[in-house]
Each structure stands twice: as C-alpha cells, then as structure tokens.
Amino acid sequence: QHQKEFFMLYEINRYGNIPNFITTDSLLHNYHLFFSHLLRVTEREKLAPALQGLTVALLSESTRQYEVLRNTAWENAAKRNMGFFAVAAKLLDPEISIPAPVESLVGEELRLIDDHAGIEVSPLMNMGQNLKLPDALQEDYSQYIPRGHYEREALLQSYFKAMMWCGRMTFRLKSEDETRSAVLMTLALDTSDNAQKWDKIYQPTCFFVGRS
C-alpha cells in the first residue's frame, strides 16, 4: 500500500492485526520533517527579520563610509559596499530606496538575479576595475532560484535570495579594490551592535546547516 506517511500504514496494520517491520528510514523521515519545520519557522519568524535589520544597518553605515571617502582611493570600494547591501536590502524589501550613486548597478544585479541568467560577469563587483575575463568576477545567477521549502512563500523566497547574495559574493585578495571593500565591510560590522546582529543569524545557521 502507498501512504503519505509511515504512521498511516502502521495504524492500518494495527487494526488489521498485521505485524509491522519498522526500518530506520521511518525514524529518519520523521526527523527530517521536524528539522524542516523548525528551520522554516526559525527563518520566517527570526532570521529573515534579523537579516533585514542587519542589512539596513550595514547599508546605512556603508553610505556614511562612502560620503567620508569620496574623492579618495577608497571611494570605489565604499561605493561597491553601498551597492552590495542595497542589493540585499532590495531583495528583502522591494520598497526600500536605493542610494542614487549605485542605483543603476543595483538594478542590473537585480535583473540578473530575477532572470536566473546563469554565469555572468557581476556588474557591481567589477565596478571601477576595468577587468576582462577571466579576471573579472563572475557569478552563477541560476543559484538564486528558490528551492525546497523556500518556494512556499514570498518571505522565504526573498530571504533565500538575500542569503545567497550575502553568502556567495566574494571579495578577492588578488584585487586590491575588492580587499578594500572587505576591510570597510569589516569596519561596518564592528560599528554599533552590527556584529551581534550578524552573530544572531550566523550561529543558528551553523546549528542547522554547518559552519560557513
């Protein structure tokens, strides 16, 4: 007989006086259901709001850094970070305003994400560097297609895309300009309680899926 859950078959067998041969996959299946539910609820009720708050705070701090560093050798790196957090913020909240200096670049990134465009050169990450392939940073935008329980609702879809963006984009040591962005981002995380906000997201995700 085909049943949706193991317990249905067990109940049918109990009333029919049919013995059960219980295998470990039934226990693992129930563990998976519990794990999936707990993760989904935690992401919806805790992690998604926390990520949105952290992103807005880091966008604000990156904008402040950009204003301070304009007309210096660090201007482009600061501008990249402003765009980086604007992309994440826009994925989480479509109503949020994008800073004018990065509006067009953020729009290009969002279009690539929405189109699931496959492997393309990242407009934002390569801004101001004039790099050619293979040195230009490429991203696989097909990775932003929500899957599993992230398909169920709009909030989890946006959370999935924003976490993908924050987790996949990288700042390479071979690029001095990208390294400057990484330094500025570290300083932004060290401002106010941003590091604590980040840790409240990182520690639960470590528990569920392992360390990054």
PDB file of C-alpha atoms in Angstrom:
ATOM      1  CA  GLN A   1       0.000   0.000   0.000  1.00  0.00           C
ATOM      2  CA  HIS A   2       1.100   3.565  -0.703  1.00  0.00           C
ATOM      3  CA  GLN A   3       0.637   6.036   2.141  1.00  0.00           C
ATOM      4  CA  LYS A   4       1.813   9.628   2.548  1.00  0.00           C
ATOM      5  CA  GLU A   5       3.254   8.985   5.996  1.00  0.00           C
ATOM      6  CA  PHE A   6       4.560   5.880   7.795  1.00  0.00           C
ATOM      7  CA  PHE A   7       2.180   6.211  10.735  1.00  0.00           C
ATOM      8  CA  MET A   8      -0.864   5.832   8.473  1.00  0.00           C
ATOM      9  CA  LEU A   9       0.274   2.385   7.390  1.00  0.00           C
ATOM     10  CA  TYR A  10       1.155   1.432  10.969  1.00  0.00           C
ATOM     11  CA  GLU A  11      -2.375   2.338  12.112  1.00  0.00           C
ATOM     12  CA  ILE A  12      -3.971   0.375   9.283  1.00  0.00           C
ATOM     13  CA  ASN A  13      -1.824  -2.639  10.140  1.00  0.00           C
ATOM     14  CA  ARG A  14      -2.634  -2.340  13.848  1.00  0.00           C
ATOM     15  CA  TYR A  15      -6.362  -2.559  13.230  1.00  0.00           C
ATOM     16  CA  GLY A  16      -5.826  -5.394  10.745  1.00  0.00           C
ATOM     17  CA  ASN A  17      -3.592  -7.363  13.126  1.00  0.00           C
ATOM     18  CA  ILE A  18      -0.785  -7.206  10.562  1.00  0.00           C
ATOM     19  CA  PRO A  19       2.755  -7.116  12.034  1.00  0.00           C
ATOM     20  CA  ASN A  20       4.993  -4.151  11.141  1.00  0.00           C
ATOM     21  CA  PHE A  21       8.605  -4.324  10.061  1.00  0.00           C
ATOM     22  CA  ILE A  22       9.880  -0.898  11.134  1.00  0.00           C
ATOM     23  CA  THR A  23      13.035   0.316   9.410  1.00  0.00           C
ATOM     24  CA  THR A  24      15.314   3.218  10.324  1.00  0.00           C
ATOM     25  CA  ASP A  25      14.153   5.287   7.346  1.00  0.00           C
ATOM     26  CA  SER A  26      10.811   5.849   9.099  1.00  0.00           C
ATOM     27  CA  LEU A  27      12.615   7.488  12.028  1.00  0.00           C
ATOM     28  CA  LEU A  28      14.881   9.497   9.737  1.00  0.00           C
ATOM     29  CA  HIS A  29      11.854  10.637   7.762  1.00  0.00           C
ATOM     30  CA  ASN A  30      10.170  11.993  10.887  1.00  0.00           C
ATOM     31  CA  TYR A  31      13.408  13.644  11.972  1.00  0.00           C
ATOM     32  CA  HIS A  32      13.606  15.305   8.556  1.00  0.00           C
ATOM     33  CA  LEU A  33      10.024  16.594   8.860  1.00  0.00           C
ATOM     34  CA  PHE A  34      10.743  18.033  12.308  1.00  0.00           C
ATOM     35  CA  PHE A  35      14.047  19.560  11.158  1.00  0.00           C
ATOM     36  CA  SER A  36      12.453  21.110   8.061  1.00  0.00           C
ATOM     37  CA  HIS A  37       9.575  22.594  10.060  1.00  0.00           C
ATOM     38  CA  LEU A  38      11.855  24.004  12.757  1.00  0.00           C
ATOM     39  CA  LEU A  39      14.183  25.548  10.177  1.00  0.00           C
ATOM     40  CA  ARG A  40      11.292  27.050   8.207  1.00  0.00           C
ATOM     41  CA  VAL A  41       9.674  28.609  11.281  1.00  0.00           C
ATOM     42  CA  THR A  42      13.012  29.924  12.579  1.00  0.00           C
ATOM     43  CA  GLU A  43      13.834  31.505   9.220  1.00  0.00           C
ATOM     44  CA  ARG A  44      10.403  33.065   8.828  1.00  0.00           C
ATOM     45  CA  GLU A  45       9.975  34.398  12.349  1.00  0.00           C
ATOM     46  CA  LYS A  46      13.556  35.134  13.439  1.00  0.00           C
ATOM     47  CA  LEU A  47      16.255  35.032  10.783  1.00  0.00           C
ATOM     48  CA  ALA A  48      14.505  36.895   7.948  1.00  0.00           C
ATOM     49  CA  PRO A  49      13.618  39.917  10.150  1.00  0.00           C
ATOM     50  CA  ALA A  50      17.117  39.830  11.679  1.00  0.00           C
ATOM     51  CA  LEU A  51      18.746  39.794   8.247  1.00  0.00           C
ATOM     52  CA  GLN A  52      16.612  42.695   7.098  1.00  0.00           C
ATOM     53  CA  GLY A  53      17.568  44.733  10.165  1.00  0.00           C
ATOM     54  CA  LEU A  54      21.264  43.947   9.770  1.00  0.00           C
ATOM     55  CA  THR A  55      21.204  44.749   6.060  1.00  0.00           C
ATOM     56  CA  VAL A  56      19.554  48.127   6.589  1.00  0.00           C
ATOM     57  CA  ALA A  57      22.081  48.971   9.324  1.00  0.00           C
ATOM     58  CA  LEU A  58      25.052  47.992   7.129  1.00  0.00           C
ATOM     59  CA  LEU A  59      23.637  49.886   4.152  1.00  0.00           C
ATOM     60  CA  SER A  60      23.387  52.979   6.339  1.00  0.00           C
ATOM     61  CA  GLU A  61      26.955  52.581   7.636  1.00  0.00           C
ATOM     62  CA  SER A  62      28.312  51.880   4.124  1.00  0.00           C
ATOM     63  CA  THR A  63      26.594  55.023   2.861  1.00  0.00           C
ATOM     64  CA  ARG A  64      28.263  57.004   5.661  1.00  0.00           C
ATOM     65  CA  GLN A  65      31.643  55.491   4.742  1.00  0.00           C
ATOM     66  CA  TYR A  66      31.091  56.411   1.093  1.00  0.00           C
ATOM     67  CA  GLU A  67      30.389  60.030   1.962  1.00  0.00           C
ATOM     68  CA  VAL A  68      33.557  60.213   4.083  1.00  0.00           C
ATOM     69  CA  LEU A  69      35.753  58.517   1.457  1.00  0.00           C
ATOM     70  CA  ARG A  70      34.600  60.347  -1.661  1.00  0.00           C
ATOM     71  CA  ASN A  71      37.460  61.706  -3.776  1.00  0.00           C
ATOM     72  CA  THR A  72      39.917  59.268  -2.190  1.00  0.00           C
ATOM     73  CA  ALA A  73      41.477  55.997  -3.384  1.00  0.00           C
ATOM     74  CA  TRP A  74      38.851  54.175  -1.280  1.00  0.00           C
ATOM     75  CA  GLU A  75      35.796  55.736  -2.922  1.00  0.00           C
ATOM     76  CA  ASN A  76      35.111  52.891  -5.364  1.00  0.00           C
ATOM     77  CA  ALA A  77      35.422  50.228  -2.662  1.00  0.00           C
ATOM     78  CA  ALA A  78      32.991  52.127  -0.441  1.00  0.00           C
ATOM     79  CA  LYS A  79      30.593  52.558  -3.358  1.00  0.00           C
ATOM     80  CA  ARG A  80      30.708  48.802  -4.052  1.00  0.00           C
ATOM     81  CA  ASN A  81      29.726  48.044  -0.443  1.00  0.00           C
ATOM     82  CA  MET A  82      26.863  50.505  -0.615  1.00  0.00           C
ATOM     83  CA  GLY A  83      25.619  48.667  -3.701  1.00  0.00           C
ATOM     84  CA  PHE A  84      26.240  45.256  -2.123  1.00  0.00           C
ATOM     85  CA  PHE A  85      23.970  45.956   0.833  1.00  0.00           C
ATOM     86  CA  ALA A  86      21.448  47.784  -1.352  1.00  0.00           C
ATOM     87  CA  VAL A  87      21.008  44.601  -3.425  1.00  0.00           C
ATOM     88  CA  ALA A  88      20.409  42.513  -0.294  1.00  0.00           C
ATOM     89  CA  ALA A  89      18.074  45.140   1.179  1.00  0.00           C
ATOM     90  CA  LYS A  90      16.076  45.371  -2.050  1.00  0.00           C
ATOM     91  CA  LEU A  91      15.729  41.585  -2.230  1.00  0.00           C
ATOM     92  CA  LEU A  92      14.310  41.590   1.292  1.00  0.00           C
ATOM     93  CA  ASP A  93      12.136  44.696   0.884  1.00  0.00           C
ATOM     94  CA  PRO A  94      11.200  45.864  -2.648  1.00  0.00           C
ATOM     95  CA  GLU A  95      10.013  49.200  -1.221  1.00  0.00           C
ATOM     96  CA  ILE A  96      13.426  50.246   0.100  1.00  0.00           C
ATOM     97  CA  SER A  97      15.137  53.126  -1.694  1.00  0.00           C
ATOM     98  CA  ILE A  98      18.485  52.586  -3.400  1.00  0.00           C
ATOM     99  CA  PRO A  99      21.225  55.234  -2.998  1.00  0.00           C
ATOM    100  CA  ALA A 100      21.484  57.222  -6.242  1.00  0.00           C
ATOM    101  CA  PRO A 101      25.227  56.555  -6.887  1.00  0.00           C
ATOM    102  CA  VAL A 102      24.602  52.791  -7.189  1.00  0.00           C
ATOM    103  CA  GLU A 103      21.021  52.721  -8.431  1.00  0.00           C
ATOM    104  CA  SER A 104      21.798  51.569 -11.971  1.00  0.00           C
ATOM    105  CA  LEU A 105      24.319  48.908 -10.882  1.00  0.00           C
ATOM    106  CA  VAL A 106      21.952  47.536  -8.247  1.00  0.00           C
ATOM    107  CA  GLY A 107      19.227  47.410 -10.876  1.00  0.00           C
ATOM    108  CA  GLU A 108      21.487  45.385 -13.178  1.00  0.00           C
ATOM    109  CA  GLU A 109      22.275  42.892 -10.419  1.00  0.00           C
ATOM    110  CA  LEU A 110      18.606  42.514  -9.506  1.00  0.00           C
ATOM    111  CA  ARG A 111      17.692  41.864 -13.140  1.00  0.00           C
ATOM    112  CA  LEU A 112      20.346  39.141 -13.401  1.00  0.00           C
ATOM    113  CA  ILE A 113      19.040  37.569 -10.185  1.00  0.00           C
ATOM    114  CA  ASP A 114      15.407  37.730 -11.327  1.00  0.00           C
ATOM    115  CA  ASP A 115      16.257  36.335 -14.774  1.00  0.00           C
ATOM    116  CA  HIS A 116      18.347  33.475 -13.284  1.00  0.00           C
ATOM    117  CA  ALA A 117      20.788  34.390 -16.040  1.00  0.00           C
ATOM    118  CA  GLY A 118      23.388  31.682 -15.445  1.00  0.00           C
ATOM    119  CA  ILE A 119      27.071  32.580 -15.300  1.00  0.00           C
ATOM    120  CA  GLU A 120      27.636  36.278 -15.991  1.00  0.00           C
ATOM    121  CA  VAL A 121      30.141  38.968 -15.042  1.00  0.00           C
ATOM    122  CA  SER A 122      28.870  40.750 -11.924  1.00  0.00           C
ATOM    123  CA  PRO A 123      28.302  44.448 -12.764  1.00  0.00           C
ATOM    124  CA  LEU A 124      28.555  45.574  -9.154  1.00  0.00           C
ATOM    125  CA  MET A 125      31.534  43.525  -8.035  1.00  0.00           C
ATOM    126  CA  ASN A 126      33.578  44.547 -11.058  1.00  0.00           C
ATOM    127  CA  MET A 127      32.706  48.242 -10.950  1.00  0.00           C
ATOM    128  CA  GLY A 128      35.623  50.603 -11.419  1.00  0.00           C
ATOM    129  CA  GLN A 129      38.188  47.852 -12.022  1.00  0.00           C
ATOM    130  CA  ASN A 130      38.125  47.517 -15.823  1.00  0.00           C
ATOM    131  CA  LEU A 131      38.843  43.798 -15.535  1.00  0.00           C
ATOM    132  CA  LYS A 132      38.474  41.456 -18.502  1.00  0.00           C
ATOM    133  CA  LEU A 133      37.741  37.751 -18.454  1.00  0.00           C
ATOM    134  CA  PRO A 134      38.995  35.586 -16.842  1.00  0.00           C
ATOM    135  CA  ASP A 135      39.986  38.162 -14.186  1.00  0.00           C
ATOM    136  CA  ALA A 136      36.527  39.738 -13.901  1.00  0.00           C
ATOM    137  CA  LEU A 137      34.440  38.231 -11.103  1.00  0.00           C
ATOM    138  CA  GLN A 138      31.650  36.024 -12.442  1.00  0.00           C
ATOM    139  CA  GLU A 139      28.558  34.793 -10.639  1.00  0.00           C
ATOM    140  CA  ASP A 140      26.176  31.926 -11.369  1.00  0.00           C
ATOM    141  CA  TYR A 141      22.820  33.689 -11.152  1.00  0.00           C
ATOM    142  CA  SER A 142      20.923  30.420 -11.632  1.00  0.00           C
ATOM    143  CA  GLN A 143      21.722  29.726  -7.961  1.00  0.00           C
ATOM    144  CA  TYR A 144      19.118  32.320  -6.927  1.00  0.00           C
ATOM    145  CA  ILE A 145      16.160  30.108  -7.860  1.00  0.00           C
ATOM    146  CA  PRO A 146      14.411  29.297  -4.541  1.00  0.00           C
ATOM    147  CA  ARG A 147      14.082  25.573  -3.921  1.00  0.00           C
ATOM    148  CA  GLY A 148      12.713  23.238  -1.296  1.00  0.00           C
ATOM    149  CA  HIS A 149      10.679  24.930   1.435  1.00  0.00           C
ATOM    150  CA  TYR A 150      11.881  28.336   0.206  1.00  0.00           C
ATOM    151  CA  GLU A 151       9.396  28.052  -2.654  1.00  0.00           C
ATOM    152  CA  ARG A 152       6.417  28.091  -0.288  1.00  0.00           C
ATOM    153  CA  GLU A 153       6.019  31.805   0.398  1.00  0.00           C
ATOM    154  CA  ALA A 154       7.289  35.195  -0.736  1.00  0.00           C
ATOM    155  CA  LEU A 155       9.097  35.969   2.539  1.00  0.00           C
ATOM    156  CA  LEU A 156      11.179  32.795   2.388  1.00  0.00           C
ATOM    157  CA  GLN A 157      11.879  33.335  -1.327  1.00  0.00           C
ATOM    158  CA  SER A 158      13.299  36.800  -0.635  1.00  0.00           C
ATOM    159  CA  TYR A 159      15.240  35.505   2.379  1.00  0.00           C
ATOM    160  CA  PHE A 160      16.734  32.716   0.251  1.00  0.00           C
ATOM    161  CA  LYS A 161      17.885  35.151  -2.448  1.00  0.00           C
ATOM    162  CA  ALA A 162      19.353  37.623   0.043  1.00  0.00           C
ATOM    163  CA  MET A 163      21.234  34.896   1.919  1.00  0.00           C
ATOM    164  CA  MET A 164      22.536  33.554  -1.393  1.00  0.00           C
ATOM    165  CA  TRP A 165      23.767  37.018  -2.332  1.00  0.00           C
ATOM    166  CA  CYS A 166      25.461  37.627   1.023  1.00  0.00           C
ATOM    167  CA  GLY A 167      26.979  34.160   1.131  1.00  0.00           C
ATOM    168  CA  ARG A 168      28.137  33.710  -2.466  1.00  0.00           C
ATOM    169  CA  MET A 169      29.635  37.061  -3.459  1.00  0.00           C
ATOM    170  CA  THR A 170      33.312  37.237  -2.596  1.00  0.00           C
ATOM    171  CA  PHE A 171      35.985  39.892  -2.186  1.00  0.00           C
ATOM    172  CA  ARG A 172      39.209  38.582  -3.697  1.00  0.00           C
ATOM    173  CA  LEU A 173      42.613  39.226  -2.222  1.00  0.00           C
ATOM    174  CA  LYS A 174      44.128  39.444  -5.726  1.00  0.00           C
ATOM    175  CA  SER A 175      42.076  42.608  -6.268  1.00  0.00           C
ATOM    176  CA  GLU A 176      43.260  45.487  -4.109  1.00  0.00           C
ATOM    177  CA  ASP A 177      39.976  47.307  -4.640  1.00  0.00           C
ATOM    178  CA  GLU A 178      37.903  44.321  -3.516  1.00  0.00           C
ATOM    179  CA  THR A 179      40.176  43.884  -0.499  1.00  0.00           C
ATOM    180  CA  ARG A 180      39.467  47.495   0.428  1.00  0.00           C
ATOM    181  CA  SER A 181      35.751  46.693   0.252  1.00  0.00           C
ATOM    182  CA  ALA A 182      36.300  43.744   2.604  1.00  0.00           C
ATOM    183  CA  VAL A 183      38.178  45.985   5.062  1.00  0.00           C
ATOM    184  CA  LEU A 184      35.406  48.585   5.004  1.00  0.00           C
ATOM    185  CA  MET A 185      32.753  45.901   5.449  1.00  0.00           C
ATOM    186  CA  THR A 186      34.623  44.550   8.485  1.00  0.00           C
ATOM    187  CA  LEU A 187      34.726  48.053   9.949  1.00  0.00           C
ATOM    188  CA  ALA A 188      30.983  48.444   9.278  1.00  0.00           C
ATOM    189  CA  LEU A 189      30.300  45.170  11.108  1.00  0.00           C
ATOM    190  CA  ASP A 190      32.348  46.481  14.032  1.00  0.00           C
ATOM    191  CA  THR A 191      30.104  49.555  14.305  1.00  0.00           C
ATOM    192  CA  SER A 192      27.306  49.765  16.879  1.00  0.00           C
ATOM    193  CA  ASP A 193      25.791  46.306  17.503  1.00  0.00           C
ATOM    194  CA  ASN A 194      26.125  45.075  13.925  1.00  0.00           C
ATOM    195  CA  ALA A 195      28.463  42.232  14.881  1.00  0.00           C
ATOM    196  CA  GLN A 196      25.960  40.991  17.465  1.00  0.00           C
ATOM    197  CA  LYS A 197      23.163  41.177  14.869  1.00  0.00           C
ATOM    198  CA  TRP A 198      25.301  39.165  12.439  1.00  0.00           C
ATOM    199  CA  ASP A 199      26.085  36.556  15.103  1.00  0.00           C
ATOM    200  CA  LYS A 200      22.381  36.076  15.865  1.00  0.00           C
ATOM    201  CA  ILE A 201      21.978  34.975  12.244  1.00  0.00           C
ATOM    202  CA  TYR A 202      25.233  33.062  11.882  1.00  0.00           C
ATOM    203  CA  GLN A 203      25.005  30.883  14.989  1.00  0.00           C
ATOM    204  CA  PRO A 204      21.542  29.436  14.227  1.00  0.00           C
ATOM    205  CA  THR A 205      22.516  28.745  10.607  1.00  0.00           C
ATOM    206  CA  CYS A 206      25.640  26.974  11.892  1.00  0.00           C
ATOM    207  CA  PHE A 207      23.434  24.795  14.073  1.00  0.00           C
ATOM    208  CA  PHE A 208      21.121  23.899  11.203  1.00  0.00           C
ATOM    209  CA  VAL A 209      23.446  23.559   8.215  1.00  0.00           C
ATOM    210  CA  GLY A 210      27.024  23.775   9.492  1.00  0.00           C
ATOM    211  CA  ARG A 211      29.748  26.391   9.577  1.00  0.00           C
ATOM    212  CA  SER A 212      30.473  28.622   6.609  1.00  0.00           C
TER     213      SER A 212
END
